[in-house]
PDB file of C-alpha atoms in Angstrom:
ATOM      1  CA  UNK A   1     125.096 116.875 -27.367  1.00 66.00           C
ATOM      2  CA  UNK A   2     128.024 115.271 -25.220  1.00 73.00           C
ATOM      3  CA  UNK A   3     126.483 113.444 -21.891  1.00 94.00           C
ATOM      4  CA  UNK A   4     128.619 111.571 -19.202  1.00 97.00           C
ATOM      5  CA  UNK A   5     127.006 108.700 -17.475  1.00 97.00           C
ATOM      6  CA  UNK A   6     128.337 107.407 -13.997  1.00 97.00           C
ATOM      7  CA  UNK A   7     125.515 105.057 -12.943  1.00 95.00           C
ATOM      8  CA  UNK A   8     127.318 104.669  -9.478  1.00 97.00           C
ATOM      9  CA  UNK A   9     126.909 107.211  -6.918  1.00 96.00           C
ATOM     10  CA  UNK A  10     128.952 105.913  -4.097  1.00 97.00           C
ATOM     11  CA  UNK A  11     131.021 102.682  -3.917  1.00 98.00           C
ATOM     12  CA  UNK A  12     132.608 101.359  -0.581  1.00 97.00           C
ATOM     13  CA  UNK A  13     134.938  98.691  -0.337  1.00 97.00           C
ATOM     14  CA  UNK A  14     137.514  97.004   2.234  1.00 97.00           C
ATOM     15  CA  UNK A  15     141.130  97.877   2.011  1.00 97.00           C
ATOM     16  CA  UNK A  16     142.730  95.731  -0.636  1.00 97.00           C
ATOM     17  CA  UNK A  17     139.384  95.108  -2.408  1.00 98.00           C
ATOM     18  CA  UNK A  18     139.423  95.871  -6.073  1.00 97.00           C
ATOM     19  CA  UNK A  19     136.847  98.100  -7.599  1.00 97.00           C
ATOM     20  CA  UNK A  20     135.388  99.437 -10.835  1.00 98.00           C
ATOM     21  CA  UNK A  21     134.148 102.208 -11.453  1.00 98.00           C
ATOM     22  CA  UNK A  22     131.891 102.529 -14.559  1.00 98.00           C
ATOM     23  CA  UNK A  23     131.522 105.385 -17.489  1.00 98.00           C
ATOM     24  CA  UNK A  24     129.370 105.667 -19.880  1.00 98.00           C
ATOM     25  CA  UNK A  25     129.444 108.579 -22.919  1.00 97.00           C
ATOM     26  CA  UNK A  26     127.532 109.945 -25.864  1.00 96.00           C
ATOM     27  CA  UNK A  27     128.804 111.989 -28.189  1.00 93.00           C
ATOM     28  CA  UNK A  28     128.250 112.438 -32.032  1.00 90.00           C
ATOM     29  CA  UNK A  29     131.531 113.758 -33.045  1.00 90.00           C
ATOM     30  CA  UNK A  30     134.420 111.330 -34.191  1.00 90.00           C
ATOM     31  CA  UNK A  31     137.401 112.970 -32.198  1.00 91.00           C
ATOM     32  CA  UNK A  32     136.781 113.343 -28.703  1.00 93.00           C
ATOM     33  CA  UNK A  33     138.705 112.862 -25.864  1.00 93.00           C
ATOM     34  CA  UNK A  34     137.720 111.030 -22.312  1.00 95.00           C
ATOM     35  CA  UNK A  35     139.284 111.572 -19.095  1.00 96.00           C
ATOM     36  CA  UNK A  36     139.370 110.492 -15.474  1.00 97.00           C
ATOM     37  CA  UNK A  37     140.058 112.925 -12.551  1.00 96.00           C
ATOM     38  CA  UNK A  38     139.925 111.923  -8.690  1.00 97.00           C
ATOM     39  CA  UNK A  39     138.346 114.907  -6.374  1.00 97.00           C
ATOM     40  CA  UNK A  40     139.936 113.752  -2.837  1.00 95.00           C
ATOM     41  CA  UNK A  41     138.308 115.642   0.259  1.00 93.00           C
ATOM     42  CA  UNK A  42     140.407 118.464   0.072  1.00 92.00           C
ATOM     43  CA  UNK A  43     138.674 119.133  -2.814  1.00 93.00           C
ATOM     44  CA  UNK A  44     141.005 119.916  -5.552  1.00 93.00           C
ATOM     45  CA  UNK A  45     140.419 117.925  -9.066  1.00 94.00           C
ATOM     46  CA  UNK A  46     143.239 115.639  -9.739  1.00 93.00           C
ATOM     47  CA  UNK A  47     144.211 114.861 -13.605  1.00 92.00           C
ATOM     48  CA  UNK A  48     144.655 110.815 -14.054  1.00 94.00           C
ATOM     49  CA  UNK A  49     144.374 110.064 -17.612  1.00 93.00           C
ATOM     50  CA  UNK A  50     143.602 111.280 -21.019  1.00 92.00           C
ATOM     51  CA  UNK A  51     142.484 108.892 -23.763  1.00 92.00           C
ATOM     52  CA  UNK A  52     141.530 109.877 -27.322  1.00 91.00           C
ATOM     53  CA  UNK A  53     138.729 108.639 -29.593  1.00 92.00           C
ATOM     54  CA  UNK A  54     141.936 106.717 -31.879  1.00 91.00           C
ATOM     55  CA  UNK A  55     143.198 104.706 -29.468  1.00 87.00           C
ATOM     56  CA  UNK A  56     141.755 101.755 -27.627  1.00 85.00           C
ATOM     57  CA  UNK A  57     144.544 100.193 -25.601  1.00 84.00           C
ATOM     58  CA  UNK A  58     143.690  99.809 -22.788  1.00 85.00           C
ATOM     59  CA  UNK A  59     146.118 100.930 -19.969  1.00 86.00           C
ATOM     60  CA  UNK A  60     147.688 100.188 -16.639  1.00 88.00           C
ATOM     61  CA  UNK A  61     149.292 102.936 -14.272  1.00 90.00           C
ATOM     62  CA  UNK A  62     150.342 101.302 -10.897  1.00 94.00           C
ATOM     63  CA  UNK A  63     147.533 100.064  -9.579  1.00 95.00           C
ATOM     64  CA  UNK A  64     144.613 101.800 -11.510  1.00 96.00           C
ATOM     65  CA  UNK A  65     143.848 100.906 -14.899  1.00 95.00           C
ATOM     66  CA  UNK A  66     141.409 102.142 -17.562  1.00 95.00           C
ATOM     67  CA  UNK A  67     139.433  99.837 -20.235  1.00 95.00           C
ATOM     68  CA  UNK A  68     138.186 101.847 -23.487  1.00 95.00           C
ATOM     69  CA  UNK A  69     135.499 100.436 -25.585  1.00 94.00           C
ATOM     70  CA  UNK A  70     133.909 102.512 -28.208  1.00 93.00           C
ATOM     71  CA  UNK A  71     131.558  99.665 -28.907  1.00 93.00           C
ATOM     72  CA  UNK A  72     129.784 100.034 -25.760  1.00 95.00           C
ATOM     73  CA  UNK A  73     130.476 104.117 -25.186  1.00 96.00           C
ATOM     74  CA  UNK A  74     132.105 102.834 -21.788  1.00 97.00           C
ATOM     75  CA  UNK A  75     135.603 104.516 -20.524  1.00 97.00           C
ATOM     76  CA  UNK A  76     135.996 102.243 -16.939  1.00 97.00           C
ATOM     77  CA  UNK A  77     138.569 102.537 -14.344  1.00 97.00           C
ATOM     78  CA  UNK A  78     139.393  99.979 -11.923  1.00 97.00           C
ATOM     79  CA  UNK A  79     141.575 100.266  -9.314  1.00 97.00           C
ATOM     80  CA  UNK A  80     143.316  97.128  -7.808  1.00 97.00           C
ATOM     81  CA  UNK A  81     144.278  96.436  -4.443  1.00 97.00           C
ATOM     82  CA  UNK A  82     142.637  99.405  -2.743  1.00 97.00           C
ATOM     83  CA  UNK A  83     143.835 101.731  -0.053  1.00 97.00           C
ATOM     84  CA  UNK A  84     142.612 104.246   2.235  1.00 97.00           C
ATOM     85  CA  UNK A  85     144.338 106.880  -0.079  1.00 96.00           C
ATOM     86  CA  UNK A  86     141.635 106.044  -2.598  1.00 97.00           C
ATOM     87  CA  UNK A  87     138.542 106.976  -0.869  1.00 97.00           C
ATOM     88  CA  UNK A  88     137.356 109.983  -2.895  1.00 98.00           C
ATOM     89  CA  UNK A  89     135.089 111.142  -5.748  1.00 98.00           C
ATOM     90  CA  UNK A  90     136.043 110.289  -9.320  1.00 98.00           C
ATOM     91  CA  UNK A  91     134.771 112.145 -12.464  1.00 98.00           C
ATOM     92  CA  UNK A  92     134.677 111.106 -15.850  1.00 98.00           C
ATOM     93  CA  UNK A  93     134.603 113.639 -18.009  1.00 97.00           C
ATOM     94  CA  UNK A  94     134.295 113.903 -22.146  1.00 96.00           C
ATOM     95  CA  UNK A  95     135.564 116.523 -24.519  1.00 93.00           C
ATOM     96  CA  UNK A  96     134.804 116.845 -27.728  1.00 89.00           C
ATOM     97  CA  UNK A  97     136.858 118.973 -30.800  1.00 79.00           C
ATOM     98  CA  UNK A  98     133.711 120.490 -32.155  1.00 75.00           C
ATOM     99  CA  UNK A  99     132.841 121.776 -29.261  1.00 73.00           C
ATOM    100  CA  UNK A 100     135.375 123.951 -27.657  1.00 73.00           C
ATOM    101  CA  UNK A 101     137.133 120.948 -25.700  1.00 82.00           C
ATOM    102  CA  UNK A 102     135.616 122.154 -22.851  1.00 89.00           C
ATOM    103  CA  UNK A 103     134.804 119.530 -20.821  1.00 94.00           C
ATOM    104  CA  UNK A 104     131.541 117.673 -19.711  1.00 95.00           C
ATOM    105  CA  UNK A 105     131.424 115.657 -16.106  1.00 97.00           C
ATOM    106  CA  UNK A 106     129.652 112.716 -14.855  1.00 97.00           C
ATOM    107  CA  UNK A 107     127.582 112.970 -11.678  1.00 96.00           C
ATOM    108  CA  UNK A 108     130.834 111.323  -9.867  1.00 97.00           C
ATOM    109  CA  UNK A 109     131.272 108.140  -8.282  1.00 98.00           C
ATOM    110  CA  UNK A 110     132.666 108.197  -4.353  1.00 98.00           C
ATOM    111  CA  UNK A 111     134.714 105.804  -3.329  1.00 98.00           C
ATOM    112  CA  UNK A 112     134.949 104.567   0.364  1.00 98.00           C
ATOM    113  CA  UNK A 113     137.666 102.284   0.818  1.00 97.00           C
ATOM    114  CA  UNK A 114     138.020 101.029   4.083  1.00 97.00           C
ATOM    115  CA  UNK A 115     140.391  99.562   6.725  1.00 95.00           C
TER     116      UNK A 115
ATOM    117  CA  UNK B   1     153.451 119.731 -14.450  1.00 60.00           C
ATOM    118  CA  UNK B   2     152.904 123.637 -13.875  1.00 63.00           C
ATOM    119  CA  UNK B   3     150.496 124.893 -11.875  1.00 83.00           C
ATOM    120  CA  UNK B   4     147.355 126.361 -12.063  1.00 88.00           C
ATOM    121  CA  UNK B   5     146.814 129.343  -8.919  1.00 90.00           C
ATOM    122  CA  UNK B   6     143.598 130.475  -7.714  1.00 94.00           C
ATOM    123  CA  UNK B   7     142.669 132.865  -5.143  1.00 94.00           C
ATOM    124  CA  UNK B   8     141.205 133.751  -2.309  1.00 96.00           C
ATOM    125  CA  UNK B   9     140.836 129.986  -1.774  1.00 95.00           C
ATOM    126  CA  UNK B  10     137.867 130.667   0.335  1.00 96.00           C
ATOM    127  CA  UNK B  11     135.331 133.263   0.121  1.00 97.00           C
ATOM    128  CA  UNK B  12     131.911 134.682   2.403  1.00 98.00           C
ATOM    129  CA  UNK B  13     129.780 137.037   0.703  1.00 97.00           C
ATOM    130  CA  UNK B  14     126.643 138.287   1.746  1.00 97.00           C
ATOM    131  CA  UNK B  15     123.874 138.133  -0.783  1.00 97.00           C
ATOM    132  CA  UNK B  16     123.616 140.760  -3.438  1.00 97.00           C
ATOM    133  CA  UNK B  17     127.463 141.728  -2.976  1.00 97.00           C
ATOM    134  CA  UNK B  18     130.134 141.752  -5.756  1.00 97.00           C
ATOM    135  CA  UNK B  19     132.683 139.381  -5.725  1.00 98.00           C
ATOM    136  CA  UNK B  20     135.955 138.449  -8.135  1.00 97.00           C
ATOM    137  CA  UNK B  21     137.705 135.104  -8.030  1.00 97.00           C
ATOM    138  CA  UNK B  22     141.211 135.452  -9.216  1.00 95.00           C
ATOM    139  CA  UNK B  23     143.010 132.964 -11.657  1.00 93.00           C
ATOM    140  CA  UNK B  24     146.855 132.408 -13.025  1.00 89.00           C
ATOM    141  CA  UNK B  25     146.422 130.098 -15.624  1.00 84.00           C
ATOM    142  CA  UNK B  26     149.163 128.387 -16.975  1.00 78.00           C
ATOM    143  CA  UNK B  27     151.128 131.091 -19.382  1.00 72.00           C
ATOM    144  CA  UNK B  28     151.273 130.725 -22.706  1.00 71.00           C
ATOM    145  CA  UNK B  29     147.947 128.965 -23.472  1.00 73.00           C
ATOM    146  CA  UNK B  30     145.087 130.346 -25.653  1.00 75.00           C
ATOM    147  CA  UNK B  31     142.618 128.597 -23.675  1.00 82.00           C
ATOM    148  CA  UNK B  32     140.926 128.967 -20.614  1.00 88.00           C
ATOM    149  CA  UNK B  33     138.061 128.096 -18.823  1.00 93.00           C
ATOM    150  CA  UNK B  34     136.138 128.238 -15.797  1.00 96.00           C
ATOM    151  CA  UNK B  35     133.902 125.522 -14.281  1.00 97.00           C
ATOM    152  CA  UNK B  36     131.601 125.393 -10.919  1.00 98.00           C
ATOM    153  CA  UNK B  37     130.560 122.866  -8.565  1.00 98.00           C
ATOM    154  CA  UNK B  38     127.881 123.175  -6.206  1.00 97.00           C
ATOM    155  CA  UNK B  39     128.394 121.071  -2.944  1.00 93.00           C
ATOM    156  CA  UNK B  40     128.029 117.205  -3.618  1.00 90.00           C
ATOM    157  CA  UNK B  41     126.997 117.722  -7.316  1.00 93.00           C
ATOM    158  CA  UNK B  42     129.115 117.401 -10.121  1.00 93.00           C
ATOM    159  CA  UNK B  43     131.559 120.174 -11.982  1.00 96.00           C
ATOM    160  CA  UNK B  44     129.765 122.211 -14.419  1.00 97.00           C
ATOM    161  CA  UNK B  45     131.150 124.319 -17.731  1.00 96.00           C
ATOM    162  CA  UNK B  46     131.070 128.169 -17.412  1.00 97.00           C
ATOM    163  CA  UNK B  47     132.799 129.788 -19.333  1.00 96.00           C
ATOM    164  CA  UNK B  48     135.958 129.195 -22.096  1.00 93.00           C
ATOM    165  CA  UNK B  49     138.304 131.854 -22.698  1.00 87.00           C
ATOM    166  CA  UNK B  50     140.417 131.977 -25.995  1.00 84.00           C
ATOM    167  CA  UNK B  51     142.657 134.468 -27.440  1.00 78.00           C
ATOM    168  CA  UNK B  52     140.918 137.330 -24.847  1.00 79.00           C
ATOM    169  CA  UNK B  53     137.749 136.461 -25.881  1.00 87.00           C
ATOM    170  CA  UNK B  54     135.035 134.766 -24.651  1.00 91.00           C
ATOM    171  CA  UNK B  55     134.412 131.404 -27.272  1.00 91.00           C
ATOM    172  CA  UNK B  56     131.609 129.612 -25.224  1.00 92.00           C
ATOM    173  CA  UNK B  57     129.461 129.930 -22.305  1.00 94.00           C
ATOM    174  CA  UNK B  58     127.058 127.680 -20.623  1.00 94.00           C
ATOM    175  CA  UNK B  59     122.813 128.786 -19.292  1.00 94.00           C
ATOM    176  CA  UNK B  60     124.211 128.493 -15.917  1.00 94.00           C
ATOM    177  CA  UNK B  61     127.035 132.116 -17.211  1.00 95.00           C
ATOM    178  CA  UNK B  62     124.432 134.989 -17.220  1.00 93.00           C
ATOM    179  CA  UNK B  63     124.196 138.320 -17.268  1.00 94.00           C
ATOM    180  CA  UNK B  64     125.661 138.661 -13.301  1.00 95.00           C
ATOM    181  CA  UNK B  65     128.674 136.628 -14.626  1.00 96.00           C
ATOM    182  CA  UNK B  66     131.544 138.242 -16.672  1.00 95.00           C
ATOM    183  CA  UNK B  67     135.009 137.099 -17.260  1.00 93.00           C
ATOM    184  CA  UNK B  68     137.788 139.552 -17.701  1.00 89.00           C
ATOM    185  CA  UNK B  69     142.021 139.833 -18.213  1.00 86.00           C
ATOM    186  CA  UNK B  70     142.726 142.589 -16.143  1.00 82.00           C
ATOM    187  CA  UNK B  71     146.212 141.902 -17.143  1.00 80.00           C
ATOM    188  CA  UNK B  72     148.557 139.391 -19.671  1.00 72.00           C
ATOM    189  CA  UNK B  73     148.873 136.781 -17.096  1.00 79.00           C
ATOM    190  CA  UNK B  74     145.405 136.840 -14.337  1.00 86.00           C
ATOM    191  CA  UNK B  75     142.033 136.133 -15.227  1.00 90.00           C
ATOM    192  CA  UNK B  76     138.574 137.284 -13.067  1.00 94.00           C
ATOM    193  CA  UNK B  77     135.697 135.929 -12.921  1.00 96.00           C
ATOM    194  CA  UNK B  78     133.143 138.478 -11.409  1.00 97.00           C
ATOM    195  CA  UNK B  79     129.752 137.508 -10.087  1.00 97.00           C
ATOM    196  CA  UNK B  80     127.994 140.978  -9.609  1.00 95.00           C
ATOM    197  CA  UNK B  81     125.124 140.273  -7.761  1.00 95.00           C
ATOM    198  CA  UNK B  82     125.721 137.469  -5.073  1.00 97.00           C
ATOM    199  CA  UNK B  83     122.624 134.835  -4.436  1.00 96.00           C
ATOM    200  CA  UNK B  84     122.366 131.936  -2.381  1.00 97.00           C
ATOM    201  CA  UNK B  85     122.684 129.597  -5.153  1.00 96.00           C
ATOM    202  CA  UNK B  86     125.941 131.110  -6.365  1.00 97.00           C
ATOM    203  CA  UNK B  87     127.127 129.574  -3.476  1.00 98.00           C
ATOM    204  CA  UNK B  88     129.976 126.269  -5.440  1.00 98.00           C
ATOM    205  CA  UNK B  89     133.408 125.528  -5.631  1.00 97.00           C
ATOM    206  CA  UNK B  90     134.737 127.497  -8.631  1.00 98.00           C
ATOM    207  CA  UNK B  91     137.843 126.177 -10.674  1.00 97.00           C
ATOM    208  CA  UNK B  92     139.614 127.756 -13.627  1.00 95.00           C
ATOM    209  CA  UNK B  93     141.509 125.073 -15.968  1.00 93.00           C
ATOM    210  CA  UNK B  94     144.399 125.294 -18.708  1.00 88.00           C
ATOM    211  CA  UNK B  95     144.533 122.744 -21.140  1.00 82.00           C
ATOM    212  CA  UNK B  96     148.378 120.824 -19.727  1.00 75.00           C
ATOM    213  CA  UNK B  97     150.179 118.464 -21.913  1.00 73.00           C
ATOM    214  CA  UNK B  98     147.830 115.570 -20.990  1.00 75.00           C
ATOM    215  CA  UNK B  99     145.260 117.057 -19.514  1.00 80.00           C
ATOM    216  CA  UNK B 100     143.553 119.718 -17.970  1.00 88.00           C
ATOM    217  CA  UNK B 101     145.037 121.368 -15.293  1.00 90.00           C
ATOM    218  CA  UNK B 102     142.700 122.529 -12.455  1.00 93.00           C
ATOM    219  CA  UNK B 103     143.496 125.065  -9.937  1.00 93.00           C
ATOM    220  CA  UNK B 104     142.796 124.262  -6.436  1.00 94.00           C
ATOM    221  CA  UNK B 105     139.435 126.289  -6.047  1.00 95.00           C
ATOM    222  CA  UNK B 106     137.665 128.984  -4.888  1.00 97.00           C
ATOM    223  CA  UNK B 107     134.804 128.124  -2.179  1.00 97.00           C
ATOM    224  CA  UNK B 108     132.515 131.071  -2.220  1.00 98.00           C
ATOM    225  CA  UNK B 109     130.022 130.710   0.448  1.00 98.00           C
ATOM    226  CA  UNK B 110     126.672 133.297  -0.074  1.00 98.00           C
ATOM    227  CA  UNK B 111     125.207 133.754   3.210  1.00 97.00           C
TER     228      UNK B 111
END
């Protein structure tokens, strides 16, 4: 069974502050894919990034960036230089091939980023 | 990106009513799912929807659930006997080229 892990509940930081926010999987099958989405309080889910199970890089968009170890099951996402903007809930999320693709959440991490 | 449109984007029910949540997923996809998230909790599976039929559904999608195509393009997602505990955000989601694209959400509210 697939199983999303975000030990962090809520996370605040000062504006400018870089944070992490960690993810931790389990899945059994070999091709899977792991995303991040950011829930802002107007409570629409926001698509970040997409990695699959084949590729490791690791990868920098702006100011967020995403480090993918399958050695550890870990999928985290830091953002640098924080802003106000930021303050919301981010999900991690798993899919998996032989299971539909649907797509299986962590608990959510929110992010209070202050001025 | 294209969208994903969801309506009413805010619902009140009283308990034991029917209610449908409306969604125009993105066209031409085979898939199509439905997820719910109950206030300050985290977004839970439903339902997936492929080629008009139902492929998978989660505990939480019983019997008062159903999932219809009324038409080619909108999808429903009826709850036929309201409780309390229905009360979530509901999203529908098309896979997109990256990712999958969420509609903006239904609230219902079950008073």
């Amino acid at each position: 069974a697939q199983k999303v892990t975000q030990a962090q509940t809520e996370i605040s930081v000062v504006e400018k502050e870089d944070v992490t926010l960690d993810c931790v999987y389990e899945t059994r099958d070999t091709t899977y894919y792991l995303f991040w989405y950011k829930q802002p309080p107007s409570g629409e889910l926001v698509f970040l990034i997409r990695r699959n199970s084949f590729d490791e890089q690791n990868e920098i968009s702006g100011r967020y960036s995403w480090n993918f170890q399958k050695s550890t099951s870990s999928f985290n996402f830091t953002i640098t230089a924080s802003q106000v903007v930021d303050s919301a809930v981010y999900f991690c999320a798993l899919s998996e091939e032989a299971a539909g693709n649907k797509l299986t959440f962590g608990g959510g991490t929110r992010v209070l980023v202050k001025p | 990106e294209p969208e994903v449109t969801q309506t009413p984007s805010h619902q009140v029910t009283q308990m034991g009513q029917e209610v449908i949540l409306r969604c125009v997923p993105i066209s031409n996809h085979l898939y199509f799912y439905w997820y719910r998230q109950i206030l300050g909790q985290k977004v839970e599976f439903l339902v997936s929807f492929y080629n008009n039929e139902i492929s998978e559904k989660s505990e939480i999608f019983d019997d008062q659930f159903s999932v219809e195509r009324p038409d080619g393009s909108n999808f429903t997602l009826k709850i036929r006997s309201t409780k309390l505990e229905d009360s979530a955000m509901y999203f529908c989601a098309s896979p997109g080229n990256y990712g999958y694209t969420f509609g903006s959400g239904t609230r219902l509210t079950v008073v």
